[in-house]
Every structure is written in C-alpha cells, then in structure tokens.
Coordinates of C-alpha atoms in Angstrom, one line a residue:
M1 CA -3.3 -40.8 34.3
D2 CA -5.0 -38.7 31.7
D3 CA -3.7 -39.7 28.3
Q4 CA -4.4 -36.3 26.7
I5 CA -2.5 -33.0 27.2
R6 CA -4.5 -29.7 27.6
I7 CA -3.1 -26.6 25.8
P8 CA -4.9 -23.3 26.7
C9 CA -6.4 -21.5 23.7
V10 CA -9.3 -19.5 22.5
L11 CA -11.3 -19.7 19.3
M12 CA -11.8 -16.3 17.7
R13 CA -13.3 -15.0 14.5
G14 CA -11.1 -12.4 12.8
G15 CA -12.7 -10.8 9.8
T16 CA -14.0 -13.6 7.5
S17 CA -11.7 -16.2 9.0
K18 CA -11.6 -18.0 12.3
G19 CA -9.3 -20.3 14.3
P20 CA -7.6 -21.0 17.6
F21 CA -5.3 -18.4 19.2
F22 CA -2.4 -19.5 21.4
L23 CA 0.1 -17.7 23.6
H24 CA 3.6 -18.3 22.3
S25 CA 4.6 -19.6 25.7
D26 CA 2.0 -22.4 25.6
L27 CA 3.4 -24.0 22.5
P28 CA 6.8 -25.8 21.9
S29 CA 9.6 -23.4 20.9
D30 CA 10.9 -25.9 18.4
P31 CA 9.1 -25.2 15.0
Q32 CA 8.9 -28.8 14.0
Q33 CA 7.4 -29.9 17.3
R34 CA 5.0 -26.9 17.2
D35 CA 3.8 -27.7 13.7
E36 CA 3.2 -31.4 14.6
L37 CA 1.1 -30.3 17.6
L38 CA -0.9 -27.9 15.4
I39 CA -1.6 -30.6 12.8
E40 CA -3.0 -32.8 15.5
I41 CA -5.0 -30.0 17.1
M42 CA -6.6 -29.1 13.8
G43 CA -7.1 -32.7 12.7
S44 CA -5.3 -32.2 9.4
G45 CA -4.9 -35.1 6.9
H46 CA -8.7 -35.6 6.7
P47 CA -11.0 -33.4 4.4
L48 CA -13.3 -32.7 7.3
Q49 CA -10.6 -32.5 10.0
I50 CA -13.0 -34.7 11.9
D51 CA -10.5 -35.6 14.6
G52 CA -9.6 -32.0 15.4
I53 CA -11.0 -28.5 15.8
G54 CA -10.3 -27.4 12.2
G55 CA -13.3 -26.4 10.1
G56 CA -12.5 -28.4 6.9
T57 CA -11.8 -25.3 4.8
S58 CA -8.7 -23.1 4.4
L59 CA -10.6 -20.2 5.9
S60 CA -11.2 -22.1 9.2
S61 CA -7.9 -24.0 9.4
K62 CA -5.8 -21.1 10.6
V63 CA -3.9 -20.5 13.7
A64 CA -2.6 -17.4 15.4
I65 CA 0.3 -17.5 17.9
V66 CA 0.8 -14.3 19.9
G67 CA 3.4 -13.3 22.5
P68 CA 5.6 -10.4 23.7
T69 CA 7.2 -8.5 20.9
T70 CA 10.7 -9.1 19.7
R71 CA 10.9 -6.0 17.6
D72 CA 11.3 -2.3 18.6
G73 CA 8.3 -0.2 17.9
A74 CA 5.8 -3.0 18.4
D75 CA 3.6 -4.2 21.3
V76 CA 3.1 -7.9 20.4
D77 CA 4.4 -10.5 18.0
Y78 CA 1.9 -12.4 15.8
L79 CA 2.8 -15.5 13.9
F80 CA 0.2 -16.8 11.5
A81 CA 0.1 -20.5 10.6
Q82 CA -2.0 -21.9 7.7
V83 CA -2.6 -25.5 8.6
K84 CA -3.5 -27.5 5.5
V85 CA -6.8 -29.4 5.6
S86 CA -6.2 -32.7 3.7
E87 CA -2.4 -32.6 4.0
R88 CA -0.5 -32.8 7.3
L89 CA 1.4 -29.6 6.6
V90 CA 1.8 -26.2 8.3
D91 CA 2.8 -23.1 6.2
T92 CA 4.0 -20.0 8.0
G93 CA 5.1 -18.4 4.8
P94 CA 1.9 -16.3 4.2
N95 CA 0.2 -13.8 6.4
C96 CA -3.5 -13.4 7.2
G97 CA -4.9 -9.9 7.8
N98 CA -8.3 -11.3 8.8
M99 CA -6.9 -13.3 11.7
L100 CA -4.7 -10.3 12.5
S101 CA -7.8 -8.2 13.1
A102 CA -8.4 -10.3 16.3
V103 CA -4.8 -10.2 17.6
G104 CA -5.3 -6.9 19.4
A105 CA -8.3 -8.1 21.3
F106 CA -6.6 -11.4 22.2
A107 CA -3.5 -9.5 23.5
I108 CA -5.8 -7.5 25.7
E109 CA -7.7 -10.6 26.8
K110 CA -4.4 -12.3 27.9
G111 CA -3.0 -9.2 29.6
L112 CA -0.1 -8.7 27.1
I113 CA -1.2 -5.0 26.8
A114 CA -3.5 -2.9 28.9
A115 CA -6.7 -1.5 27.5
Q116 CA -7.0 2.3 27.3
S117 CA -10.0 4.4 27.6
G118 CA -12.0 4.7 24.4
E119 CA -9.7 3.0 21.9
T120 CA -6.6 1.0 22.3
R121 CA -3.9 1.0 19.6
V122 CA -1.9 -2.2 19.3
R123 CA 1.2 -2.2 17.1
V124 CA 1.4 -5.8 15.9
H125 CA 4.7 -7.2 14.6
N126 CA 3.8 -9.8 12.0
V127 CA 6.6 -12.3 12.4
N128 CA 5.8 -13.9 9.0
T129 CA 6.7 -10.7 7.1
G130 CA 8.6 -8.7 9.7
K131 CA 6.1 -5.8 9.1
I132 CA 4.2 -3.7 11.7
I133 CA 0.4 -3.2 11.4
E134 CA -1.5 -1.0 13.8
A135 CA -4.8 -2.3 15.1
R136 CA -7.2 0.1 16.8
V137 CA -9.5 -1.9 19.1
Q138 CA -12.6 -0.5 20.7
T139 CA -12.2 -0.3 24.5
P140 CA -14.8 2.2 26.0
G141 CA -14.1 2.9 29.6
G142 CA -11.0 0.6 29.4
E143 CA -13.2 -2.4 28.7
L144 CA -12.8 -4.6 25.6
R145 CA -15.9 -4.3 23.4
Y146 CA -17.0 -6.9 20.8
Q147 CA -20.5 -5.7 20.1
G148 CA -21.1 -2.7 17.8
D149 CA -22.6 -1.4 14.6
A150 CA -19.8 -2.2 12.1
A151 CA -20.8 -4.7 9.3
I152 CA -18.4 -6.5 6.9
D153 CA -19.6 -8.5 4.0
G154 CA -19.1 -12.2 4.5
V155 CA -20.0 -12.1 8.2
P156 CA -23.6 -11.9 9.5
G157 CA -24.7 -9.2 11.8
T158 CA -22.6 -6.4 13.2
A159 CA -19.8 -6.0 15.7
A160 CA -17.4 -3.4 17.1
P161 CA -15.0 -2.1 14.4
V162 CA -11.3 -2.9 14.3
Y163 CA -9.3 -0.5 12.2
L164 CA -6.1 -1.9 10.7
A165 CA -3.4 0.4 9.4
F166 CA -0.8 -1.4 7.2
L167 CA 2.1 0.9 7.9
E168 CA 4.8 -1.2 6.2
A169 CA 2.8 -3.0 3.5
I170 CA 5.4 -3.2 0.7
G171 CA 7.5 -6.2 0.1
A172 CA 6.1 -8.7 2.6
K173 CA 8.2 -11.6 1.3
T174 CA 10.6 -10.2 -1.2
G175 CA 11.3 -6.8 0.2
R176 CA 10.3 -5.2 -3.2
L177 CA 6.9 -3.9 -4.5
L178 CA 7.8 -5.1 -7.9
P179 CA 9.9 -8.3 -7.5
S180 CA 10.4 -8.8 -11.2
G181 CA 11.2 -5.2 -11.8
T182 CA 8.2 -4.2 -14.0
P183 CA 4.6 -3.3 -13.2
Q184 CA 3.2 -5.5 -16.0
E185 CA 4.5 -8.4 -18.1
I186 CA 3.3 -11.5 -20.0
I187 CA 3.1 -15.1 -18.7
N188 CA 1.8 -17.8 -21.0
G189 CA 0.1 -15.1 -23.1
I190 CA -1.6 -13.5 -20.1
A191 CA -0.9 -9.9 -19.0
V192 CA -0.1 -9.9 -15.3
S193 CA 1.2 -7.6 -12.5
L194 CA 3.5 -9.3 -10.0
I195 CA 3.0 -7.3 -6.8
D196 CA 4.5 -7.9 -3.3
G197 CA 2.3 -5.9 -1.0
A198 CA 1.0 -7.3 2.2
T199 CA 1.2 -10.6 0.5
P200 CA 2.7 -11.6 -2.9
V201 CA 0.0 -11.7 -5.6
V202 CA -0.2 -12.2 -9.4
I203 CA -3.0 -10.0 -10.8
A204 CA -4.6 -10.5 -14.1
R205 CA -7.8 -9.3 -15.9
A206 CA -10.5 -11.9 -15.8
E207 CA -11.3 -11.3 -19.5
T208 CA -7.9 -12.7 -20.5
F209 CA -9.1 -16.1 -19.3
G210 CA -12.4 -15.7 -21.1
L211 CA -14.2 -14.7 -17.8
T212 CA -16.0 -11.6 -16.6
G213 CA -14.7 -11.4 -13.0
L214 CA -18.2 -11.6 -11.7
E215 CA -18.3 -15.4 -11.4
S216 CA -19.1 -17.0 -8.1
A217 CA -16.4 -18.8 -6.1
Q218 CA -18.2 -22.1 -6.9
E219 CA -18.3 -21.4 -10.6
L220 CA -14.6 -20.7 -10.7
D221 CA -13.6 -23.7 -8.6
G222 CA -15.6 -25.9 -10.8
N223 CA -13.9 -24.7 -14.0
S224 CA -11.1 -27.3 -14.1
S225 CA -9.5 -26.1 -17.3
F226 CA -9.3 -22.5 -16.0
M227 CA -7.9 -23.5 -12.6
A228 CA -5.2 -25.6 -14.3
Q229 CA -4.3 -22.6 -16.6
L230 CA -4.3 -20.3 -13.5
E231 CA -1.9 -22.6 -11.6
E232 CA 0.5 -22.6 -14.6
V233 CA 0.6 -18.8 -14.5
R234 CA 1.0 -18.8 -10.7
I235 CA 3.9 -21.2 -10.8
E236 CA 5.8 -19.1 -13.3
A237 CA 4.9 -15.9 -11.4
G238 CA 6.5 -17.4 -8.3
R239 CA 9.7 -18.2 -10.2
R240 CA 9.9 -14.6 -11.6
M241 CA 9.2 -13.2 -8.1
G242 CA 12.2 -15.0 -6.7
L243 CA 10.0 -17.4 -4.6
G244 CA 11.4 -20.5 -6.3
D245 CA 9.3 -23.5 -7.1
V246 CA 5.9 -22.6 -5.5
R247 CA 4.0 -25.9 -6.3
A248 CA 3.9 -26.7 -2.6
S249 CA 3.5 -23.1 -1.4
V250 CA 0.4 -21.0 -1.1
L251 CA 2.3 -18.0 -2.4
P252 CA 1.9 -16.1 -4.6
K253 CA -1.9 -15.7 -4.5
P254 CA -3.7 -15.3 -7.9
V255 CA -6.1 -12.3 -8.2
L256 CA -8.6 -11.7 -11.1
I257 CA -10.1 -8.3 -11.7
G258 CA -13.1 -7.2 -13.7
P259 CA -15.5 -4.2 -14.0
A260 CA -17.6 -3.4 -10.9
N261 CA -21.2 -4.6 -11.0
N262 CA -22.7 -3.1 -7.8
G263 CA -21.4 0.5 -7.5
G264 CA -17.9 -0.4 -6.4
S265 CA -14.6 0.5 -7.8
I266 CA -13.7 -2.9 -9.3
S267 CA -14.6 -6.6 -8.9
V268 CA -12.0 -8.9 -7.4
R269 CA -11.7 -12.7 -7.2
Y270 CA -8.9 -13.8 -4.9
F271 CA -7.6 -17.4 -4.8
T272 CA -6.1 -19.2 -1.8
P273 CA -4.5 -20.3 -4.2
H274 CA -6.2 -23.5 -5.3
A275 CA -9.8 -22.3 -4.6
C276 CA -11.5 -19.0 -4.9
H277 CA -12.0 -17.1 -1.6
T278 CA -15.7 -16.8 -0.8
S279 CA -15.0 -13.1 0.1
L280 CA -11.6 -11.4 0.1
A281 CA -8.5 -11.7 2.2
T282 CA -7.4 -8.6 3.9
T283 CA -3.8 -8.9 2.8
G284 CA -5.1 -9.5 -0.7
A285 CA -7.2 -6.3 -0.6
V286 CA -4.2 -4.3 0.7
S287 CA -2.0 -5.6 -2.1
V288 CA -4.6 -4.7 -4.7
A289 CA -4.9 -1.2 -3.2
I290 CA -1.1 -0.8 -3.3
A291 CA -1.1 -2.0 -7.0
A292 CA -3.7 0.7 -7.7
T293 CA -1.0 3.4 -6.9
L294 CA 1.0 2.2 -9.9
P295 CA -0.5 3.6 -13.1
D296 CA 1.1 1.0 -15.4
S297 CA -0.1 -2.0 -13.4
I298 CA -3.1 -4.1 -14.3
I299 CA -5.1 -2.4 -11.4
G300 CA -3.8 1.1 -12.1
A301 CA -4.6 0.8 -15.8
A302 CA -8.2 -0.3 -14.9
L303 CA -8.6 2.8 -12.6
P304 CA -7.0 5.6 -14.6
E305 CA -9.0 8.4 -12.9
L306 CA -7.8 7.4 -9.4
R307 CA -6.2 10.1 -7.3
F308 CA -4.8 9.8 -3.8
P309 CA -5.9 9.8 -1.0
A310 CA -8.5 7.4 -2.4
D311 CA -11.3 5.2 -1.1
L312 CA -11.7 1.9 -3.0
S313 CA -14.6 -0.4 -2.9
L314 CA -13.5 -3.9 -3.9
E315 CA -16.4 -6.2 -4.9
H316 CA -16.0 -9.9 -4.0
P317 CA -18.3 -12.9 -4.2
N318 CA -20.0 -12.1 -0.9
G319 CA -20.2 -8.3 -1.2
R320 CA -17.5 -5.7 -1.0
M321 CA -14.5 -4.6 1.1
D322 CA -13.7 -0.9 1.5
V323 CA -10.2 0.3 1.9
R324 CA -8.6 3.7 2.0
V325 CA -5.2 4.4 0.4
E326 CA -3.1 7.4 1.5
I327 CA 0.4 8.3 0.5
D328 CA 2.8 9.0 3.4
E329 CA 4.0 12.6 2.9
Q330 CA 7.4 12.0 4.4
E331 CA 8.4 8.7 2.7
G332 CA 6.1 8.8 -0.3
K333 CA 4.9 5.2 0.4
P334 CA 1.3 4.0 0.4
V335 CA -0.5 3.3 3.7
V336 CA -3.7 1.2 3.5
Y337 CA -6.5 1.3 6.0
V338 CA -9.0 -1.5 6.4
T339 CA -12.0 -1.9 8.7
R340 CA -12.6 -5.4 10.1
T341 CA -14.4 -6.9 13.1
C342 CA -13.7 -9.8 15.4
R343 CA -15.3 -11.8 18.2
L344 CA -14.2 -14.2 20.9
L345 CA -16.1 -17.5 20.2
F346 CA -14.8 -20.0 22.7
E347 CA -12.2 -20.3 25.5
G348 CA -10.7 -23.4 27.0
S349 CA -8.1 -25.9 26.0
A350 CA -7.2 -27.9 22.9
L351 CA -6.5 -31.5 23.7
V352 CA -3.7 -33.6 22.1
R353 CA -2.7 -37.2 22.7
R354 CA 0.0 -37.7 25.2
K355 CA 3.0 -39.5 23.7
N356 CA 4.6 -42.4 25.6

C-alpha cells in the first residue's frame, strides 16, 4: 500500500507571492488537522523547507484555500494561511492581497464560477477579514487568459492584468480605521500612525529611525539595532490597536515611508514583520493608500497636496506599485484599486505521509 496520501492542488503565482492553492473540500475541516497537514506539505520547521514544497521565504510559504462562498454578495470564499518557514506554525490572522489576485483564476479553473465573455468579475469573500474584494479576471471569449501586456515590479515579464477593487478595506482585524482613536501618536519617541486598512499597519517616517526610506531590503534586514527598535515599536503598537501581545503574531506590519526617488509619490518599506518585503504587499499598499486620505496621519502629512480621486505611485525596493484611491459618493469611504497579475505554474498533488 502506498504510504503517502495525495491531495490535489495547484501552484500559482499571485502578484509577487506564490504558493499552493487548495479546494476547501480537499482539506480537513478541523483547523488543527488542516494546519498540521499544511506544515508537512510546506516542509516547515527547516529554513529551506527542504522536505516540502515551500520556498524557504515568507513570500513563497503561503497557502490559499478556496471554496463556495458562505457570505451573501460573494462568489467564493478565500482563506489565506501564512505558513512559517523555520517554525512549525500556521497563521490565518493576516490576509495576502498578492495571493488573492490568483483566487479568481483558480475559481474559474476549478469550476466554482463560470467564465464570462471578455472579463469575469469574481467577488471574493476573504474569510480572514470578513471583507469582500472584487477581482476582474481577463476571459476573452469565455476563456481564461494568463498571458498579456501588464507588468508589475517584482515579477519578470508581462501577463494578463487582474484588477482588484478593495470595496470594504477598512478595519480588517479591529473593525476600525483608527484602532487607537487618533491618526498620529508617539511610541518610544517615534511618531506613528496606527492604521487598520486591508491589514493592520504601524506607519512611521524612516528619518525618525535615522534612515532615508530608500534603503534596500538587505540593508534594513542587516541593521540589527534598527530591527530591534522597530520590533519594540511594533509590539507596543499591537497592544494599542487591541491586538494583544503580538510577539508571536505577524500583525501589525511595520511600514516606513520616505521621499520618492524615482518620480513616484512616496517611498515605502514594508516589513513582514521581521524582514523587509523585497517589493510591497498588496494589502500593505491598500492600507497606505487609505492612510493617505487622513490629512493628520503620517502619510497624509507627507502628501499635503493630495486630492481625491487620486493615483498614487508607491516606490518599493524592486520598483513601484500604482494604486488608485476613490471616495465612495454614497458612504464616503475610500475604495482602493490595484493592478496585479497571476499565473498557473503547476498542477497535480501534494503528498503527505500516511499515518498509521
């Protein structure tokens, strides 16, 4: 008898991240059993994830679980799981907008929704946050299309665009845009904005840490004294945001800003949280864009001439991410639009050891 179990999955790139995508029905319904399975599939507990299909970095140790929707107004459910690399842990607290950009294509691939002619709109219920994001996937002639002319920094070549509209981007974890009740405050002598947009973030000016905001990810990761100081700020920010003791959590995510250097609106360095992202998380970009609508926030004060609707170009270590911010006329809430791409990389089965 075969001593390994085969679990159907596909490997997809979504934005600047990649990982396996599973149908909800192909995984255990019990969260603990599901997480144990994901840890083995990814090979976590080893820095290279050598005995699994994880890529050895946080950007390629991500899992998407997709199934029929459980919420009115949505087409599919999407649960994101951040599987730790060196630790045998799974965190379903955060969201990932990059992986989300491949959810619509996966749902079409698996027959959860039917492709329309031209463009297919998929309303995704993000189970992690309870929010709905609309993904517009290119389906000319009713056929899913991966190839195209859209380019995003951090990914080589071009692909078909995926347009994400974050319709309910405020209060992903706390239900409030300003969990501490103020757009700007002081933590350990550092001016910060605690923002809960598409993901909770603690935003600060790079200059307050003696930096420019133009440093590479490698330079920041290698600055041990800065990283320790940033973690102290993050832990206190988590407490003030009502997230409790966040030492073992990836939320909130630190964000540093500085002046633009290549024609963009502002430079952004986003942390995952214990390493600098080599580009920029989609949810991080959305949260920064929402913060820009608050004149008294760190972002708003850095962009005093901004008027809405507005197009923002956020410079990151590998280029830039462009977002559009509009204010909903009926509810007065910001809606953020982001262009991403995705691609199906592999399809087959993940194999795990059969337990006696």
